[in-house]
Short mmCIF file of C-alpha atoms and ligand atoms in Angstrom, two decimals:
data_model
loop_
_atom_site.label_atom_id
_atom_site.label_comp_id
_atom_site.label_asym_id
_atom_site.label_seq_id
_atom_site.Cartn_x
_atom_site.Cartn_y
_atom_site.Cartn_z
CA UNK Q 15 1.84 3.29 12.76
CA UNK Q 16 1.77 0.75 10.62
CA UNK Q 17 0.63 -2.79 11.84
CA UNK Q 18 2.98 -4.04 8.68
CA UNK Q 19 5.21 -2.77 6.27
CA UNK Q 20 7.98 -3.77 3.47
CA UNK Q 21 11.02 -2.43 3.28
CA UNK Q 22 13.85 -4.28 0.76
CA UNK Q 23 12.61 -7.61 0.78
CA UNK Q 24 11.89 -8.01 4.84
CA UNK Q 25 8.40 -7.98 5.89
CA UNK Q 26 8.30 -5.54 9.37
CA UNK Q 27 5.18 -7.01 11.81
CA UNK Q 28 4.11 -4.52 14.38
CA UNK Q 29 4.45 -6.82 17.88
CA UNK Q 30 0.84 -6.43 19.22
CA UNK Q 31 1.90 -8.44 22.16
CA UNK Q 32 4.00 -5.58 23.64
CA UNK Q 33 1.53 -2.62 23.17
CA UNK Q 34 0.66 -0.76 24.64
CA UNK Q 35 4.04 -1.10 26.60
CA UNK Q 36 6.48 -0.69 23.81
CA UNK Q 37 6.37 -0.29 20.03
CA UNK Q 38 8.64 -3.06 18.16
CA UNK Q 39 8.67 -4.61 15.14
CA UNK Q 40 9.48 -8.32 14.12
CA UNK Q 41 11.44 -8.49 10.64
CA UNK Q 42 10.27 -11.71 8.88
CA UNK Q 43 13.07 -12.92 6.02
CA UNK Q 44 11.22 -16.52 5.34
CA UNK Q 45 7.56 -17.52 5.66
CA UNK Q 46 8.01 -19.26 8.51
CA UNK Q 47 8.58 -16.21 10.59
CA UNK Q 48 5.56 -14.65 8.65
CA UNK Q 49 3.74 -17.62 9.72
CA UNK Q 50 4.98 -17.51 13.18
CA UNK Q 51 4.00 -13.87 14.05
CA UNK Q 52 0.46 -14.89 12.85
CA UNK Q 53 0.77 -17.98 15.30
CA UNK Q 54 1.93 -16.18 18.22
CA UNK Q 55 -0.32 -13.37 17.89
CA UNK Q 56 2.23 -10.51 17.68
CA UNK Q 57 -0.50 -9.53 14.34
CA UNK Q 58 -4.18 -10.69 14.84
CA UNK Q 59 -7.23 -9.49 13.30
CA UNK Q 60 -8.68 -10.97 9.84
CA UNK Q 61 -7.44 -8.75 7.58
CA UNK Q 62 -3.81 -7.99 8.99
CA UNK Q 63 -3.39 -11.47 9.08
CA UNK Q 64 -4.36 -11.93 5.26
CA UNK Q 65 -2.15 -9.13 4.59
CA UNK Q 66 1.12 -10.90 6.24
CA UNK Q 67 0.51 -14.26 4.51
CA UNK Q 68 0.39 -12.25 1.46
CA UNK Q 69 3.66 -10.86 2.22
CA UNK Q 70 4.57 -14.33 3.30
CA UNK Q 71 3.88 -16.09 -0.05
CA UNK Q 72 6.21 -13.03 -1.31
CA UNK Q 73 9.18 -14.23 1.18
CA UNK Q 74 8.73 -17.77 0.20
CA UNK Q 75 9.09 -16.83 -3.30
CA UNK Q 76 12.11 -14.66 -2.83
CA UNK Q 77 13.63 -17.45 -0.65
CA UNK Q 78 12.96 -20.54 -3.04
CA UNK Q 79 15.95 -21.73 -4.62
CA UNK Q 80 13.71 -23.03 -7.42
CA UNK Q 81 15.40 -22.97 -10.95
CA UNK Q 82 12.20 -23.51 -12.49
CA UNK Q 83 8.41 -23.00 -12.23
CA UNK Q 84 7.80 -26.04 -11.75
CA UNK Q 85 9.95 -25.77 -8.41
CA UNK Q 86 8.87 -22.68 -7.58
CA UNK Q 87 5.18 -23.85 -7.97
CA UNK Q 88 6.03 -26.76 -5.16
CA UNK Q 89 7.74 -24.16 -2.90
CA UNK Q 90 4.80 -21.86 -3.08
CA UNK Q 91 2.00 -24.55 -2.36
CA UNK Q 92 4.38 -25.67 0.75
CA UNK Q 93 4.26 -22.17 1.81
CA UNK Q 94 0.98 -21.57 1.37
CA UNK Q 95 0.16 -24.42 3.62
CA UNK Q 96 2.38 -23.47 6.55
CA UNK Q 97 0.70 -20.24 6.40
CA UNK Q 98 -2.83 -21.29 6.15
CA UNK Q 99 -2.39 -23.40 8.85
CA UNK Q 100 -1.14 -20.81 11.24
CA UNK Q 101 -5.19 -19.47 12.43
CA UNK Q 102 -8.41 -21.17 11.03
CA UNK Q 103 -11.40 -18.81 11.34
CA UNK Q 104 -10.41 -16.12 9.51
CA UNK Q 105 -11.21 -16.49 6.23
CA UNK Q 106 -8.75 -13.51 4.92
CA UNK Q 107 -6.31 -15.51 5.20
CA UNK Q 108 -7.49 -18.27 2.89
CA UNK Q 109 -8.53 -15.53 0.71
CA UNK Q 110 -5.45 -13.89 0.67
CA UNK Q 111 -3.11 -17.18 -0.05
CA UNK Q 112 -5.74 -18.22 -3.09
CA UNK Q 113 -5.44 -14.90 -4.53
CA UNK Q 114 -1.33 -14.99 -4.41
CA UNK Q 115 -1.68 -18.71 -5.69
CA UNK Q 116 -3.87 -17.55 -8.44
CA UNK Q 117 -1.00 -14.69 -9.48
CA UNK Q 118 1.84 -16.82 -9.25
CA UNK Q 119 -0.38 -19.01 -11.69
CA UNK Q 120 -1.38 -16.67 -14.01
CA UNK Q 121 1.95 -14.39 -14.74
CA UNK Q 122 4.29 -15.68 -17.57
CA UNK Q 123 8.13 -15.71 -17.09
CA UNK Q 124 10.89 -16.92 -15.21
CA UNK Q 125 10.94 -17.30 -11.27
CA UNK Q 126 12.10 -13.96 -10.87
CA UNK Q 127 9.57 -12.26 -12.94
CA UNK Q 128 6.92 -14.47 -10.66
CA UNK Q 129 8.47 -12.87 -7.26
CA UNK Q 130 7.91 -9.17 -9.03
CA UNK Q 131 4.22 -10.15 -9.57
CA UNK Q 132 3.91 -11.76 -6.25
CA UNK Q 133 5.26 -8.42 -4.76
CA UNK Q 134 2.75 -5.99 -6.27
CA UNK Q 135 -0.26 -8.58 -5.67
CA UNK Q 136 0.66 -8.12 -2.02
CA UNK Q 137 1.06 -4.43 -2.33
CA UNK Q 138 -2.50 -4.38 -4.05
CA UNK Q 139 -3.97 -6.52 -0.95
CA UNK Q 140 -2.56 -4.11 1.59
CA UNK Q 141 -3.46 -0.96 -0.19
CA UNK Q 142 -7.47 -2.42 -1.27
CA UNK Q 143 -7.45 -3.52 2.66
CA UNK Q 144 -6.79 0.29 3.54
CA UNK Q 145 -9.09 1.94 0.64
CA UNK Q 146 -11.76 -0.58 1.81
CA UNK Q 147 -12.01 0.35 5.38
CA UNK Q 148 -12.11 4.29 4.55
CA UNK Q 149 -14.99 2.97 2.05
CA UNK Q 150 -16.76 1.15 5.15
CA UNK Q 151 -15.94 4.08 7.18
CA UNK Q 152 -17.80 6.68 5.01
CA UNK Q 153 -20.79 4.20 4.56
CA UNK Q 154 -20.66 3.54 8.32
CA UNK Q 155 -20.54 6.65 9.85
CA UNK Q 156 -24.07 7.56 8.31
CA UNK Q 157 -25.58 5.18 10.77
CA UNK Q 158 -23.99 6.99 13.60
CA UNK Q 159 -26.05 9.65 15.25
CA UNK Q 160 -24.40 13.21 16.13
CA UNK Q 161 -24.41 12.45 19.70
CA UNK Q 162 -23.38 8.81 20.16
CA UNK Q 163 -22.65 6.38 22.96
CA UNK Q 164 -20.89 3.49 21.26
CA UNK Q 165 -19.76 -0.06 22.24
CA UNK Q 166 -17.29 -2.53 20.65
CA UNK Q 167 -15.60 -5.93 21.31
CA UNK Q 168 -12.34 -6.65 20.58
CA UNK Q 169 -9.95 -5.03 18.35
CA UNK Q 170 -11.31 -4.34 14.92
CA UNK Q 171 -8.99 -0.95 14.18
CA UNK Q 172 -5.82 -0.05 12.20
CA UNK Q 173 -3.86 -2.76 13.96
CA UNK Q 174 -6.20 -5.58 12.74
CA UNK Q 175 -6.13 -4.41 9.04
CA UNK Q 176 -3.61 -2.96 6.60
CA UNK Q 177 -4.96 0.70 8.46
CA UNK Q 178 -7.92 2.51 9.64
CA UNK Q 179 -9.95 -0.57 10.38
CA UNK Q 180 -13.42 -1.72 10.25
CA UNK Q 181 -15.72 -1.08 13.31
CA UNK Q 182 -12.66 1.71 14.41
CA UNK Q 183 -13.17 2.93 10.85
CA UNK Q 184 -16.63 3.65 11.51
CA UNK Q 185 -16.38 5.10 15.04
CA UNK Q 186 -13.03 7.12 13.24
CA UNK Q 187 -15.14 8.56 10.10
CA UNK Q 188 -17.79 9.22 12.68
CA UNK Q 189 -15.38 11.52 14.96
CA UNK Q 190 -13.88 12.90 12.30
CA UNK Q 191 -17.25 13.94 10.34
CA UNK Q 192 -17.51 15.92 13.60
CA UNK Q 193 -20.05 13.48 15.66
CA UNK Q 194 -19.77 13.76 19.36
CA UNK Q 195 -18.84 9.92 19.88
CA UNK Q 196 -18.25 8.16 23.61
CA UNK Q 197 -17.27 4.51 22.70
CA UNK Q 198 -17.55 2.10 24.99
CA UNK Q 199 -14.41 -0.67 25.06
CA UNK Q 200 -14.83 -4.39 26.11
CA UNK Q 201 -11.78 -5.83 27.98
CA UNK Q 202 -12.32 -9.07 25.62
CA UNK Q 203 -11.45 -11.60 27.49
CA UNK Q 204 -9.10 -13.88 27.57
CA UNK Q 205 -6.65 -12.07 25.23
CA UNK Q 206 -7.80 -8.45 26.40
CA UNK Q 207 -7.34 -7.08 22.69
CA UNK Q 208 -9.90 -4.49 23.98
CA UNK Q 209 -7.77 -3.55 26.88
CA UNK Q 210 -4.86 -3.49 25.69
CA UNK Q 211 -5.15 -2.65 21.53
CA UNK Q 212 -8.50 -0.85 21.53
CA UNK Q 213 -8.02 1.68 24.07
CA UNK Q 214 -4.50 2.48 22.84
CA UNK Q 215 -5.75 3.02 19.51
CA UNK Q 216 -8.76 5.29 20.56
CA UNK Q 217 -6.88 7.51 22.82
CA UNK Q 218 -4.20 8.04 20.27
CA UNK Q 219 -6.97 9.29 18.12
CA UNK Q 220 -8.28 11.86 20.55
CA UNK Q 221 -11.87 9.53 20.71
CA UNK Q 222 -13.29 9.45 24.20
CA UNK Q 223 -12.98 5.92 25.60
CA UNK Q 224 -14.17 4.22 28.52
CA UNK Q 225 -13.12 0.32 29.48
CA UNK Q 226 -15.35 -2.19 30.68
CA UNK Q 227 -15.47 -5.73 31.66
CA UNK Q 228 -17.24 -8.08 29.13
CA UNK Q 229 -19.86 -9.02 31.45
CA UNK Q 230 -20.74 -5.31 32.35
CA UNK Q 231 -22.39 -4.92 28.57
CA UNK Q 232 -25.83 -5.68 29.99
CA UNK Q 233 -25.77 -2.99 32.79
CA UNK Q 234 -24.30 -0.41 30.36
CA UNK Q 235 -27.59 -0.76 28.03
CA UNK Q 236 -29.89 -1.03 30.55
CA UNK Q 237 -28.48 1.88 33.13
CA UNK Q 238 -26.38 4.31 31.02
CA UNK Q 239 -27.65 3.62 27.59
CA UNK Q 240 -26.07 3.08 24.53
CA UNK Q 241 -26.95 4.26 20.44
CA UNK Q 242 -24.98 1.21 18.79
CA UNK Q 243 -22.95 -1.57 18.80
CA UNK Q 244 -20.48 -1.95 16.09
CA UNK Q 245 -17.81 -5.01 15.64
CA UNK Q 246 -15.73 -6.88 12.96
CA UNK Q 247 -15.55 -9.97 11.68
CA UNK Q 248 -13.72 -12.78 10.76
CA UNK Q 249 -15.88 -14.61 8.70
CA UNK Q 250 -19.31 -13.73 7.42
CA UNK Q 251 -21.11 -17.06 5.65
CA UNK Q 252 -23.43 -16.70 2.45
CA UNK Q 253 -26.85 -16.51 4.61
CA UNK Q 254 -25.12 -13.64 6.94
CA UNK Q 255 -24.11 -15.35 9.73
CA UNK Q 256 -21.11 -13.60 11.50
CA UNK Q 257 -17.83 -15.57 13.45
CA UNK Q 258 -16.08 -12.89 15.79
CA UNK Q 259 -14.27 -12.40 18.62
CA UNK Q 260 -15.52 -14.95 21.35
CA UNK Q 261 -18.81 -13.23 23.05
CA UNK Q 262 -19.73 -11.06 20.03
CA UNK Q 263 -22.77 -13.09 19.85
CA UNK Q 264 -23.51 -12.68 23.51
CA UNK Q 265 -23.59 -8.69 22.76
CA UNK Q 266 -25.94 -9.53 19.73
CA UNK Q 267 -28.61 -10.91 21.89
CA UNK Q 268 -28.27 -8.07 24.87
CA UNK Q 269 -28.25 -5.27 21.85
CA UNK Q 270 -31.59 -6.96 20.65
CA UNK Q 271 -33.11 -7.50 23.89
CA UNK Q 272 -32.39 -3.62 24.68
CA UNK Q 273 -33.78 -2.49 20.80
CA UNK Q 274 -29.72 -1.62 20.05
CA UNK Q 275 -28.71 -1.36 16.71
CA UNK Q 276 -25.88 -4.11 16.13
CA UNK Q 277 -23.56 -3.49 13.16
CA UNK Q 278 -20.96 -5.46 11.93
CA UNK Q 279 -18.25 -3.97 9.51
CA UNK Q 280 -16.42 -6.25 7.24
CA UNK Q 281 -14.86 -5.82 3.54
CA UNK Q 282 -15.68 -8.69 1.11
CA UNK Q 283 -12.38 -10.57 2.05
CA UNK Q 284 -13.74 -11.54 5.00
CA UNK Q 285 -17.41 -13.12 2.86
CA UNK Q 286 -16.88 -16.78 2.37
CA UNK Q 287 -19.91 -17.70 0.08
CA UNK Q 288 -18.66 -21.26 0.20
CA UNK Q 289 -20.08 -21.76 3.60
CA UNK Q 290 -23.90 -21.41 3.44
CA UNK Q 291 -24.13 -20.76 7.42
CA UNK Q 292 -22.22 -20.28 10.45
CA UNK Q 293 -22.55 -24.21 12.17
CA UNK Q 294 -19.75 -24.70 9.24
CA UNK Q 295 -17.06 -22.11 10.53
CA UNK Q 296 -13.91 -23.74 11.81
CA UNK Q 297 -13.71 -22.12 15.36
CA UNK Q 298 -10.25 -21.96 17.07
CA UNK Q 299 -10.09 -23.55 20.64
CA UNK Q 300 -6.85 -21.73 22.17
CA UNK Q 301 -4.43 -22.71 25.04
CA UNK Q 302 -6.53 -23.23 28.41
CA UNK Q 303 -3.27 -21.17 30.31
CA UNK Q 304 -5.11 -18.17 28.22
CA UNK Q 305 -8.23 -18.94 31.33
CA UNK Q 306 -6.31 -20.75 33.99
CA UNK Q 307 -3.38 -18.27 34.06
CA UNK Q 308 -3.29 -14.44 35.05
CA UNK Q 309 0.36 -12.64 33.90
CA UNK Q 310 1.74 -16.09 34.15
CA UNK Q 311 0.43 -16.83 37.42
CA UNK Q 312 -2.00 -19.72 37.90
CA UNK Q 313 -5.22 -18.76 39.10
CA UNK Q 314 -7.31 -21.59 38.66
CA UNK Q 315 -7.03 -24.99 40.74
CA UNK Q 316 -4.64 -27.55 38.97
CA UNK Q 317 -6.83 -29.94 37.09
CA UNK Q 318 -9.28 -27.93 36.08
CA UNK Q 319 -11.10 -28.55 32.64
CA UNK Q 320 -11.49 -25.88 30.46
CA UNK Q 321 -12.98 -24.59 27.63
CA UNK Q 322 -11.54 -21.82 25.44
CA UNK Q 323 -13.39 -21.27 22.01
CA UNK Q 324 -11.96 -17.90 20.58
CA UNK Q 325 -14.65 -16.83 18.34
CA UNK Q 326 -18.54 -17.83 18.32
CA UNK Q 327 -21.31 -17.48 15.64
CA UNK Q 328 -23.85 -14.57 15.91
CA UNK Q 329 -26.99 -15.60 13.68
CA UNK Q 330 -27.80 -13.02 10.96
CA UNK Q 331 -31.03 -12.47 12.48
CA UNK Q 332 -29.40 -10.64 15.24
CA UNK Q 333 -27.40 -8.10 12.82
CA UNK Q 334 -29.16 -4.79 12.27
CA UNK Q 335 -26.85 -4.08 8.95
CA UNK Q 336 -23.49 -5.33 7.68
CA UNK Q 337 -21.16 -2.04 6.47
CA UNK Q 338 -19.16 -3.53 3.73
CA UNK Q 339 -16.75 -1.07 1.05
CA UNK Q 340 -19.80 -1.98 -1.54
CA UNK Q 341 -22.58 -0.45 1.09
CA UNK Q 342 -24.73 -1.03 3.76
CA UNK Q 343 -26.61 -4.03 3.46
CA UNK Q 344 -29.57 -4.68 4.96
CA UNK Q 345 -31.46 -8.11 5.91
CA UNK Q 346 -32.15 -10.62 3.75
CA UNK Q 347 -28.75 -11.02 3.32
CA UNK Q 348 -28.61 -13.80 1.47
CA UNK Q 349 -29.27 -11.77 -1.85
CA UNK Q 350 -27.40 -8.70 -0.62
CA UNK Q 351 -24.46 -10.87 -0.18
CA UNK Q 352 -24.89 -12.32 -3.70
CA UNK Q 353 -25.13 -9.51 -5.08
CA UNK Q 354 -22.12 -7.26 -3.87
CA UNK Q 355 -19.70 -10.89 -4.46
O1 LIG H 407 -8.08 -13.22 17.69
P1 LIG H 407 -8.01 -11.92 17.07
O2 LIG H 407 -7.49 -10.96 18.10
O3 LIG H 407 -7.35 -11.87 15.72
O4 LIG H 407 -9.60 -11.78 16.79
C1 LIG H 407 -9.68 -10.65 16.21
C2 LIG H 407 -11.07 -10.15 15.89
O5 LIG H 407 -11.90 -10.79 16.37
C3 LIG H 407 -11.79 -8.86 15.06
O6 LIG H 407 -12.74 -8.52 15.67
C4 LIG H 407 -11.66 -9.42 13.51
O7 LIG H 407 -10.49 -10.15 13.48
C5 LIG H 407 -12.27 -8.39 12.94
S1 LIG H 407 -10.44 -7.32 12.60
C6 LIG H 407 -10.99 -6.35 11.31
#
């Protein structure tokens, strides 16, 4: 099952808001439609939204009525802004858009040539992400014991990427290597990516998974015991601080207290060397209804104040290792990240 695919000038995006009930694809024929799938969370996960944005730029180029390069440049710049403003935290979005803009600038020829070049660049972004995830899986599974209880948070699987997944890629690779894996997935309040998506992916893959509420993690660590935690990332800054789904920071603190290794798996497209530390990462704040309502039904009293940040920042000192497609990085992360970037 593809998270997204391109066919005959149309981008098809798997509608993740319908999983696990239905498998349906949203056809996108314009960059605005592609942007809408990101904004509405029909597609989510840092590398997946980067790939959708890349194809969104192809749609913008194809749809532009530009007669010359200058007009096309203007249309692409506008599309780039529209796509970038959809979600602020995952840097893969900006990374993919900058790569597409650079390609549009670099290629010589008419508007048609630019369109062709942009499509092959988007395809490359897609393919490279799958390869990076497989490489991360190969490196990361080396950190997993033969018999392992693993906790993961949110969904950093095939659904969050072009394929295979980052944190779930590590788990997949360990499972395929014949290791005896038992996964605990947090439900991931309030958007329930763990409940809806991670369990869905793992069950389909035949990997043993147990769903817990977010607040059970401490008890899981102390009562049942855990061998490691592995999560994905939305942005990693130059010092190794990691923005990921809200609740990740708390899990890292708990893991440190219980002496459990805490791993982050992310491709280089998630690393933002322009930011020195996690305090500079823009954190998306989402609709209050996600907390005050349950299945469309209000569960909190009218007028209650709400804070709903979608991500938090885990300080680098709580992270045992960062798994990338270029290898496993250990602290101090500053020099290790500079080396691979
Ligand atoms: O709000 P989401 O569902 O887009 O958040 C996703 C996450 O936080 C993932 O852990 C992260 O993007 C890594 S996905 C490989």
